[in-house]
CSV table of C-alpha atoms in Angstrom, one decimal:
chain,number,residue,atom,x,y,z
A,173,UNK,CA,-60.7,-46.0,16.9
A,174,UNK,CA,-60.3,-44.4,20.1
A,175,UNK,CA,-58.3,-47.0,21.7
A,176,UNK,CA,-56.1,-46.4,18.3
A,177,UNK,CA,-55.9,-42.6,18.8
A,178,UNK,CA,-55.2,-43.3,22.7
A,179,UNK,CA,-52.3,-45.6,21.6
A,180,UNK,CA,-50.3,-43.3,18.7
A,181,UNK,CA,-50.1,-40.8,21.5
A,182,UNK,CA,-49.1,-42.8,24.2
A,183,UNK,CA,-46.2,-43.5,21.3
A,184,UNK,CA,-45.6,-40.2,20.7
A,185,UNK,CA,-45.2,-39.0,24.2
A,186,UNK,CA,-42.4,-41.6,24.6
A,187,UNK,CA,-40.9,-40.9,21.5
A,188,UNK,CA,-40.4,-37.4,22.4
A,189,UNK,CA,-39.3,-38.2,25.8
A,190,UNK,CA,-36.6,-40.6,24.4
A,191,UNK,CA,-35.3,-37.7,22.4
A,192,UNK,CA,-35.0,-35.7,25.0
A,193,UNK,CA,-33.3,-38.3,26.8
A,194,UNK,CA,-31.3,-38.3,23.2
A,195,UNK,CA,-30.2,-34.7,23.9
A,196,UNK,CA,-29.0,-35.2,27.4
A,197,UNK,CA,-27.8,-38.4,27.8
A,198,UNK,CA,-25.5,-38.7,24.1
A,199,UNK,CA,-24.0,-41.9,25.2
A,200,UNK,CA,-26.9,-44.0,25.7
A,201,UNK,CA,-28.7,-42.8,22.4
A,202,UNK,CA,-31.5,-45.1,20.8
A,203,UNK,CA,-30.1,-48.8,21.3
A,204,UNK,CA,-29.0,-51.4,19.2
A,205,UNK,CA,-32.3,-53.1,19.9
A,206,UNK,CA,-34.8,-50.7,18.0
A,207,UNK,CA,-39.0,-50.1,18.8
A,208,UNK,CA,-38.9,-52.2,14.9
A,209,UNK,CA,-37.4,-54.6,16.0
A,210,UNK,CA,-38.8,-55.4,19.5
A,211,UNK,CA,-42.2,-54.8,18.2
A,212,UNK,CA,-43.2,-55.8,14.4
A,213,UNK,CA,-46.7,-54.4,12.8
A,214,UNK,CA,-47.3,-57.1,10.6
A,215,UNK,CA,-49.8,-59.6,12.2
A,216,UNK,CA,-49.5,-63.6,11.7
A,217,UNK,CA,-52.7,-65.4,10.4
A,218,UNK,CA,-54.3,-62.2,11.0
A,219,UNK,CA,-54.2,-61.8,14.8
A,220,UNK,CA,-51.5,-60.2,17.1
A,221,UNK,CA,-50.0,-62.1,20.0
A,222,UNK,CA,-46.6,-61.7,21.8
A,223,UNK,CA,-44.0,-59.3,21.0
A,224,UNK,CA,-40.8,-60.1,19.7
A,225,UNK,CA,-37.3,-59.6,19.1
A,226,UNK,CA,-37.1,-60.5,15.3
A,227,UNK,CA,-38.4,-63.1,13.7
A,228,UNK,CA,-35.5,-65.6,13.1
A,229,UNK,CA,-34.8,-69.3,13.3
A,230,UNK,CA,-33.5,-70.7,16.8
A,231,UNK,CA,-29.5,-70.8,15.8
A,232,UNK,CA,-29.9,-66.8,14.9
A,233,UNK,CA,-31.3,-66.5,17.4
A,234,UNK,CA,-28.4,-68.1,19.9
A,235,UNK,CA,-26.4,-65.1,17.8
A,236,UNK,CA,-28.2,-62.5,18.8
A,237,UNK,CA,-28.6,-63.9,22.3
A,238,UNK,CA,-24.7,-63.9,23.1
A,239,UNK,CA,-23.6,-61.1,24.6
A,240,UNK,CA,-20.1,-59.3,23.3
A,241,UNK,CA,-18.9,-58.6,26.7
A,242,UNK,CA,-19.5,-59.2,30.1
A,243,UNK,CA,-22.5,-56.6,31.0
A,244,UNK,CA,-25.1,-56.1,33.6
A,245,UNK,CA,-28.0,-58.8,33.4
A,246,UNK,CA,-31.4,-58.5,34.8
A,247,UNK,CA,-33.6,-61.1,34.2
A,248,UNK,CA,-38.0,-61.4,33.7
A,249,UNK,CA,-38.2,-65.3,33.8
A,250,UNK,CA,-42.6,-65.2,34.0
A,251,UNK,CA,-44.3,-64.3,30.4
A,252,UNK,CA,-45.5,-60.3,31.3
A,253,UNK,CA,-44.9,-58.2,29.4
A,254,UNK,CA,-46.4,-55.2,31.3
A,255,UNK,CA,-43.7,-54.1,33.6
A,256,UNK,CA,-44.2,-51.6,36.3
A,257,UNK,CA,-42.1,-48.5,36.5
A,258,UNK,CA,-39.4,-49.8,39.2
A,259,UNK,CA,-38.1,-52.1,36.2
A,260,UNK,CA,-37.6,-49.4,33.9
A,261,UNK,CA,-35.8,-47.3,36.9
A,262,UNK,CA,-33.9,-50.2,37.8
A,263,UNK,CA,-32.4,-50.5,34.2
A,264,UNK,CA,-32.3,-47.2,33.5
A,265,UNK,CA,-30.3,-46.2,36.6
A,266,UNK,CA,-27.7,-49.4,35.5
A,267,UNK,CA,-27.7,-48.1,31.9
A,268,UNK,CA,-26.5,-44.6,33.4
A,269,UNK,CA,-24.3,-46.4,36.0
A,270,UNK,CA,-22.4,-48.0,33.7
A,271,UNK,CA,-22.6,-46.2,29.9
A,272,UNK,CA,-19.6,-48.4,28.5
A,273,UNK,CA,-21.7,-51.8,29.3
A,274,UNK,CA,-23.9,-53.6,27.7
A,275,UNK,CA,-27.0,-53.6,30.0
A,276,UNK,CA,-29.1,-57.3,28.7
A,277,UNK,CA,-32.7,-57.7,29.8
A,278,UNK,CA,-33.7,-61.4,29.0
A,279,UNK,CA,-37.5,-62.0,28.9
A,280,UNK,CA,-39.2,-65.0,28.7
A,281,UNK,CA,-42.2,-63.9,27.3
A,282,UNK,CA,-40.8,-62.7,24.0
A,283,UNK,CA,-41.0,-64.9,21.3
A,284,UNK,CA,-39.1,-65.5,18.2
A,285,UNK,CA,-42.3,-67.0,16.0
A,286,UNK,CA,-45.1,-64.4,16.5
A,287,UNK,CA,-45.4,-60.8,15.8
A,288,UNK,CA,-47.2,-58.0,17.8
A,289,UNK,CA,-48.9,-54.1,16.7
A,290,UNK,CA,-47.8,-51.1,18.9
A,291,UNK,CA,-49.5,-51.5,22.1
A,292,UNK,CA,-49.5,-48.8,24.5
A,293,UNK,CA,-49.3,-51.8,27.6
A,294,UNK,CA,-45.6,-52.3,26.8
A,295,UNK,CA,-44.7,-49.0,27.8
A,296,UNK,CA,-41.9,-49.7,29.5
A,297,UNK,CA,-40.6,-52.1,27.0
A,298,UNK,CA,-40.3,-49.2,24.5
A,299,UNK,CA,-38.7,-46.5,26.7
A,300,UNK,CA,-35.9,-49.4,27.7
A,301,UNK,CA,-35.3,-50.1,24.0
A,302,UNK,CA,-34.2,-46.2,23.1
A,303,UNK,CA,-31.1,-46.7,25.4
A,304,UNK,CA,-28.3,-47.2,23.7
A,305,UNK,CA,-26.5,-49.8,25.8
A,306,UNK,CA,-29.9,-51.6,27.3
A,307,UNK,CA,-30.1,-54.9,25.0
A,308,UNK,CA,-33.8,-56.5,25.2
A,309,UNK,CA,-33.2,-60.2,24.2
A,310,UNK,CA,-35.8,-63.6,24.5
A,311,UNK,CA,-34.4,-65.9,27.2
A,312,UNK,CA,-34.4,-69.4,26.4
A,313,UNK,CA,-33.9,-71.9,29.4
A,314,UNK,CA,-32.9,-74.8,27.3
A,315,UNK,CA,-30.3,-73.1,25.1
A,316,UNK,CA,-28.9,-71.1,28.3
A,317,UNK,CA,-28.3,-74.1,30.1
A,318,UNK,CA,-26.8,-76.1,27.7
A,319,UNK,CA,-23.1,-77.2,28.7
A,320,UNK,CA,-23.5,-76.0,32.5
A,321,UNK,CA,-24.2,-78.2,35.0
A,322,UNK,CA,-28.2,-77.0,35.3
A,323,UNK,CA,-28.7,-79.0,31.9
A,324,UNK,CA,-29.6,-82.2,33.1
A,325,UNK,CA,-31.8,-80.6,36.1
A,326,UNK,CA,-33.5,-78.7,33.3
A,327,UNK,CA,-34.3,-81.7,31.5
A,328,UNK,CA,-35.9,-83.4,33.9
A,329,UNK,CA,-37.5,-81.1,36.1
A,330,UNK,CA,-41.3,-80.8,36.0
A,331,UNK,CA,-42.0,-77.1,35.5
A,332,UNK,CA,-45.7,-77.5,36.7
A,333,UNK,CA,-45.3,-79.1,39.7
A,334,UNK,CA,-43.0,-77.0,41.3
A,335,UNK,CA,-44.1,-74.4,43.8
A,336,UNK,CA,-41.7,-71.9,43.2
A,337,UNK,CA,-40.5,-72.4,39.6
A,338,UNK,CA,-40.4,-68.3,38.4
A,339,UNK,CA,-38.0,-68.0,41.3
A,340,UNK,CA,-36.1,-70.9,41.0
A,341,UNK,CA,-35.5,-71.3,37.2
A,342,UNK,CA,-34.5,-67.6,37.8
A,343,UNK,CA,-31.8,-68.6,40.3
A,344,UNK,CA,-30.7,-71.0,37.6
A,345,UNK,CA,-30.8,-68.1,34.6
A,346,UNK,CA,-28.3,-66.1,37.4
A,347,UNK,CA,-26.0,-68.6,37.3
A,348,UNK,CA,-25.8,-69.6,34.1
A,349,UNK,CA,-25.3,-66.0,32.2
A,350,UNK,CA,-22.8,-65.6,34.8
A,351,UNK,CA,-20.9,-68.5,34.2
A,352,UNK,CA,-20.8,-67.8,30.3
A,353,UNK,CA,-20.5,-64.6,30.0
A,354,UNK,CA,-19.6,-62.5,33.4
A,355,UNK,CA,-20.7,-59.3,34.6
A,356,UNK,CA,-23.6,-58.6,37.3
A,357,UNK,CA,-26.7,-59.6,38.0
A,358,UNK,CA,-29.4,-57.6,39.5
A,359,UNK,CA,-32.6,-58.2,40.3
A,360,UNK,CA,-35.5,-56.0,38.2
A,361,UNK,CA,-36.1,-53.8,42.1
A,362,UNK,CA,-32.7,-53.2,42.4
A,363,UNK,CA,-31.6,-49.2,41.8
A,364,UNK,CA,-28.1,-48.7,41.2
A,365,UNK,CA,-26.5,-45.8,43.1
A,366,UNK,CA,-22.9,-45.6,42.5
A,367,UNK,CA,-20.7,-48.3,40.4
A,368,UNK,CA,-19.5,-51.3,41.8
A,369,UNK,CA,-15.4,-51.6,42.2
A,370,UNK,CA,-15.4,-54.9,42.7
A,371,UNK,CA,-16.0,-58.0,39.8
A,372,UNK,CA,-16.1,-60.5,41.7
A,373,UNK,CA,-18.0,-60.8,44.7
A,374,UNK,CA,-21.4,-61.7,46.9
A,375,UNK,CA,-23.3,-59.6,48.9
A,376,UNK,CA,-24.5,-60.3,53.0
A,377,UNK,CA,-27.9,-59.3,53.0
A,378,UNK,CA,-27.9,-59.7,56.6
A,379,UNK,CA,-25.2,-60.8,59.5
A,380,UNK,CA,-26.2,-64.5,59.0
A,381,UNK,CA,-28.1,-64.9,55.2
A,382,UNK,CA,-26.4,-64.1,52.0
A,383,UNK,CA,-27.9,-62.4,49.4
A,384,UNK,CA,-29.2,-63.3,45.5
A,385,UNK,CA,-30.2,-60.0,44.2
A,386,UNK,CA,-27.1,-59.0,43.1
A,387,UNK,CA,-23.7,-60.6,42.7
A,388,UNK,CA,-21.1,-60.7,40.3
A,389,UNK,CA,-18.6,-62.6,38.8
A,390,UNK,CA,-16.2,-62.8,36.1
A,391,UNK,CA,-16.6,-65.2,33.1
A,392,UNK,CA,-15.9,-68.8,34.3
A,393,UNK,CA,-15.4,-68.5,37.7
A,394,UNK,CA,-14.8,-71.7,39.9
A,395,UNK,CA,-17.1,-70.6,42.7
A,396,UNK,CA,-20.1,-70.1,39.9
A,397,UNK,CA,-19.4,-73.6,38.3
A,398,UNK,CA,-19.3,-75.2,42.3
A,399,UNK,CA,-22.9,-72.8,42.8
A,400,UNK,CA,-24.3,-75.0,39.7
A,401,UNK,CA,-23.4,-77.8,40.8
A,402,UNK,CA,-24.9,-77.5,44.5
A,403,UNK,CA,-27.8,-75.9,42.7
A,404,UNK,CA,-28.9,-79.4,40.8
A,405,UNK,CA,-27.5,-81.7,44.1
A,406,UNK,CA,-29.4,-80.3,46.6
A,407,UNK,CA,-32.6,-78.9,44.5
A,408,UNK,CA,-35.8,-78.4,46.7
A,409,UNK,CA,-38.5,-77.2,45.2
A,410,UNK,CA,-40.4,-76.5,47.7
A,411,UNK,CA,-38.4,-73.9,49.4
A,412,UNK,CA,-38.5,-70.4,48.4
A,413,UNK,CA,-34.8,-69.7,49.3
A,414,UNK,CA,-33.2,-73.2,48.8
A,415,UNK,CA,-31.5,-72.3,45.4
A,416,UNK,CA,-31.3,-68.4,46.1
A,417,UNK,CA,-30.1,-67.2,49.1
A,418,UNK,CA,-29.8,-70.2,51.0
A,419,UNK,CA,-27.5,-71.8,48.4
A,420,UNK,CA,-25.2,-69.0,48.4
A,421,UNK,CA,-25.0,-69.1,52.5
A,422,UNK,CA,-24.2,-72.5,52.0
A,423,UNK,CA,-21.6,-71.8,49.5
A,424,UNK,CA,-19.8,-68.8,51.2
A,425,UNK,CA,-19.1,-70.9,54.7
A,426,UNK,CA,-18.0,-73.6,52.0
A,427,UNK,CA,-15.4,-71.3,50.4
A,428,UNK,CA,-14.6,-69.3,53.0
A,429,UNK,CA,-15.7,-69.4,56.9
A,430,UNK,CA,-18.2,-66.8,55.6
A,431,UNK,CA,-17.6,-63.6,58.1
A,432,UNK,CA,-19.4,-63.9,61.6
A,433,UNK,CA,-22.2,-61.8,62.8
A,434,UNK,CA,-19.9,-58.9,63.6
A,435,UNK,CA,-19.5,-58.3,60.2
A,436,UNK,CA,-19.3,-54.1,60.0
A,437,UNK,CA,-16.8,-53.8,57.0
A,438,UNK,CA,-16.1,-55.8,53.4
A,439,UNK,CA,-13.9,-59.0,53.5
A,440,UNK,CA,-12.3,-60.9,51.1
A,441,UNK,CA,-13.9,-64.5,50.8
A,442,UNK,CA,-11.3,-66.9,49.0
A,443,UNK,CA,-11.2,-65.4,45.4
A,444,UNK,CA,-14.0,-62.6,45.7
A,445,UNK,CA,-15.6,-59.7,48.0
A,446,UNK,CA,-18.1,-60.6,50.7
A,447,UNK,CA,-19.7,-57.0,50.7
A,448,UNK,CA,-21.5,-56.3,54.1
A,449,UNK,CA,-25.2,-55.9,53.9
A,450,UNK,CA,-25.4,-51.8,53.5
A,451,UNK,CA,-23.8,-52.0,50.4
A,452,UNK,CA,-26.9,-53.0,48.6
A,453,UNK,CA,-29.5,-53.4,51.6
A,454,UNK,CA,-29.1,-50.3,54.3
A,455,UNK,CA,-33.2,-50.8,54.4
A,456,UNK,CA,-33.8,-54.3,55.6
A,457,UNK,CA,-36.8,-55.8,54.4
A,458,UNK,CA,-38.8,-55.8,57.5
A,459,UNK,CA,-38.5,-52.2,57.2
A,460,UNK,CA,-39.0,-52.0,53.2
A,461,UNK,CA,-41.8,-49.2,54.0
A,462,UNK,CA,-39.2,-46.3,54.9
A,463,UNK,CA,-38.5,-46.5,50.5
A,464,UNK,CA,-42.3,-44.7,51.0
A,465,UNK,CA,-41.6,-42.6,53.8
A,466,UNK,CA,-40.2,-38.6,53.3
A,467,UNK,CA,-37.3,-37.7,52.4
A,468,UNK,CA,-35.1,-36.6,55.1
A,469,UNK,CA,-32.1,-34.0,52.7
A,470,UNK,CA,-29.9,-35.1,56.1
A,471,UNK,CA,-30.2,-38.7,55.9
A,472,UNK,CA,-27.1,-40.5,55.4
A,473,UNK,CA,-28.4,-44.2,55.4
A,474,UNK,CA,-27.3,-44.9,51.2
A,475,UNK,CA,-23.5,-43.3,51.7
A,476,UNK,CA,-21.6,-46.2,51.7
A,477,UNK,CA,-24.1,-48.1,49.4
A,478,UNK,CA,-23.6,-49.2,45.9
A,479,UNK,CA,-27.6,-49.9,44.7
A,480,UNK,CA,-31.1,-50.2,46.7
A,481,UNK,CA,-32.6,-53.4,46.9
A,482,UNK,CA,-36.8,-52.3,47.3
A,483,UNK,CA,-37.6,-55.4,48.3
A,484,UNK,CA,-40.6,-55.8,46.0
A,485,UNK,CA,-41.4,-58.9,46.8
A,486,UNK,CA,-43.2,-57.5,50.4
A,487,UNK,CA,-44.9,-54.9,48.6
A,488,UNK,CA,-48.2,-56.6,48.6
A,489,UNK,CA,-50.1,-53.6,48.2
A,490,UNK,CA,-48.7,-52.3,44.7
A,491,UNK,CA,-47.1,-49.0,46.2
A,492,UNK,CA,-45.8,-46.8,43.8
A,493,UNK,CA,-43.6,-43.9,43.2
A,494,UNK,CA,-46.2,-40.5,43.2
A,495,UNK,CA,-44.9,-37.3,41.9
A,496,UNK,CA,-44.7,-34.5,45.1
A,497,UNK,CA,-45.2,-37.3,47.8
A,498,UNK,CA,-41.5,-36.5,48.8
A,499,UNK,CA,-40.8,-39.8,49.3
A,500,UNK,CA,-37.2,-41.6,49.2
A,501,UNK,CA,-38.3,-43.7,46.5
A,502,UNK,CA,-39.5,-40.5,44.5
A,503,UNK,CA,-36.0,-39.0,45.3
A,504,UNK,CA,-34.2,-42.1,43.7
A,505,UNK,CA,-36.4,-41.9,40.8
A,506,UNK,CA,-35.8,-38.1,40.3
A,507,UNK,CA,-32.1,-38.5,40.8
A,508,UNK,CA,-31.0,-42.3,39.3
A,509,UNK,CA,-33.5,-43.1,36.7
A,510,UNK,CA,-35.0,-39.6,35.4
A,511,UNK,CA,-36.6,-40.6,31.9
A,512,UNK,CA,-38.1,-42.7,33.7
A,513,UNK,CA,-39.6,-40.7,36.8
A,514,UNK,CA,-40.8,-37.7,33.5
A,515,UNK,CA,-42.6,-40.3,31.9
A,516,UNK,CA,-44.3,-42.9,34.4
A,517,UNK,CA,-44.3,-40.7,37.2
A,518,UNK,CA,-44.0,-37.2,36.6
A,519,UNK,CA,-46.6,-37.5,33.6
């Protein structure tokens, strides 16, 4: 019972914050994917097990699935379904970024054959579905890789034996939503900042290593299609960065003499931007800490920059965003993604 009670608040307090977010925010609204529809009450065979987006037969679900336009894509390619607050920020801030696009999160852990009761660990997943343009769909490997060159990897790649599958079938899902329906990916630690000009385009991470996290293209771009198709020749599955970053170093001095190390400005890389690396990385990995260090009102380091990669991935700890710590990564919150900073943060 008290878990119950615990639980219908929890809803509440999100509720309300979503309508307050209703009140300020007018074009984001409650989205087209409701908290009925990501999350149904109704038990199967008397036990709860993963949430949902509706319960509908495969081909509806392809429907649903399809975006209308190309859109901002972020991807969850494991089956959690608790997500930490940098997700929701990171969404958020790209809902806000860009009102007039559709914002798609594709998780693999929600299922089209099960059903699921309110449960306050999915948080996040009901403060992302009250935005108006944020669209919470299943991701299906199979069905998005059908007709792209990642097909026939798919099919015969052992899923279990590789060492680095969530971030290599991810790589994959990048490509692929890219190819068919254009837009931008981001990754889920990835706070947008200001709107990006550009639509087609890669990013340096560094002077010598491109970048994965985010890039964009328009819908059936050449350079995407020849990415797919070095993606399934030269497949290693046991290196972290062989299809991620690697591939699309490998790709850029293909298409273009990718820029030398002097690199200080943007260039122009055959048909699309090569941004330079403080467009979306002025914190370097190595140096991912200063997101936790204060805030310095002075500090120019994110003028020029477009979003903030966090660089999760090294935060081994679990550091998190703390209300009055002053940090840079409480600024951002407080300034990019605010629903979220009120009601994973602040409360």
């Amino acid at each position: 019972m008290n878990a119950l009670i615990k639980t219908l608040v929890l809803v509440l307090i999100v509720l309300a914050g979503s309508f307050f977010y209703y009140l300020k925010m007018p074009e984001l609204k409650f989205g087209q994917v409701s908290l009925k529809s990501v999350f149904q009450n109704k038990p199967k065979n008397g036990r709860c097990s993963t949430p949902c987006a509706s319960k509908l037969e495969f081909s509806d679900i392809n429907k649903q699935y399809a975006p209308t336009s190309p859109g901002i894509f972020f991807l969850e390619t494991s089956e959690r379904m608790v997500l930490p607050s940098l997700v929701a920020c990171s969404i958020e801030s790209a809902a806000r970024m860009y009102p007039t696009r559709p914002v798609y999160f594709l998780m693999k852990g929600l299922s089209d054959d099960t059903s699921i009761q309110l449960n306050s660990d999915y948080r996040v997943i009901f403060l992302l579905s009250s935005m108006k343009n944020v669209h919470i769909l299943p991701l299906r490997f199979e069905a998005l890789f059908k007709d792209t060159p990642l097909q026939s990897w798919y099919l015969k790649v052992d899923s279990t034996k590789q060492r680095y599958w969530i971030h290599h079938v991810s790589d994959a899902c990048r490509q692929a939503l890219l190819w068919k329906y254009g837009g931008i990916y981001m990754d889920t630690d990835v706070i947008s900042i200001k709107p990006i000009p550009v639509e087609d385009f890669l990013a340096a991470e560094s002077h010598d290593l491109c970048s994965s996290a985010v890039l964009g293209f328009q819908l059936h771009h050449p350079f995407i299609w020849a990415c797919m198709e070095d993606y399934v020749k030269n497949y290693n599955g046991e290196i972290w960065a062989q299809q991620g970053p690697l591939l699309y170093t490998r790709m850029a001095e293909k298409f273009c003499k990718r820029p030398n190390s002097e690199l200080v400005g943007d260039a122009m890389c055959s048909n699309f931007s090569y941004l330079q690396p403080r467009r979306f990385f002025p914190i370097p990995y190595k140096k991912w800490l200063q997101f936790y260090e204060i805030w310095d009102t002075n500090d120019t380091t994110f003028n020029i920059s477009y979003a903030l990669h966090f660089w999760n991935y090294m935060n081994k700890e679990h550091k998190e965003v703390t209300a009055g710590s002053n940090t840079v990564a409480e600024h951002l919150f407080k300034q990019y993604c605010p629903l979220t900073y009120d009601i994973f943060v602040k409360n």
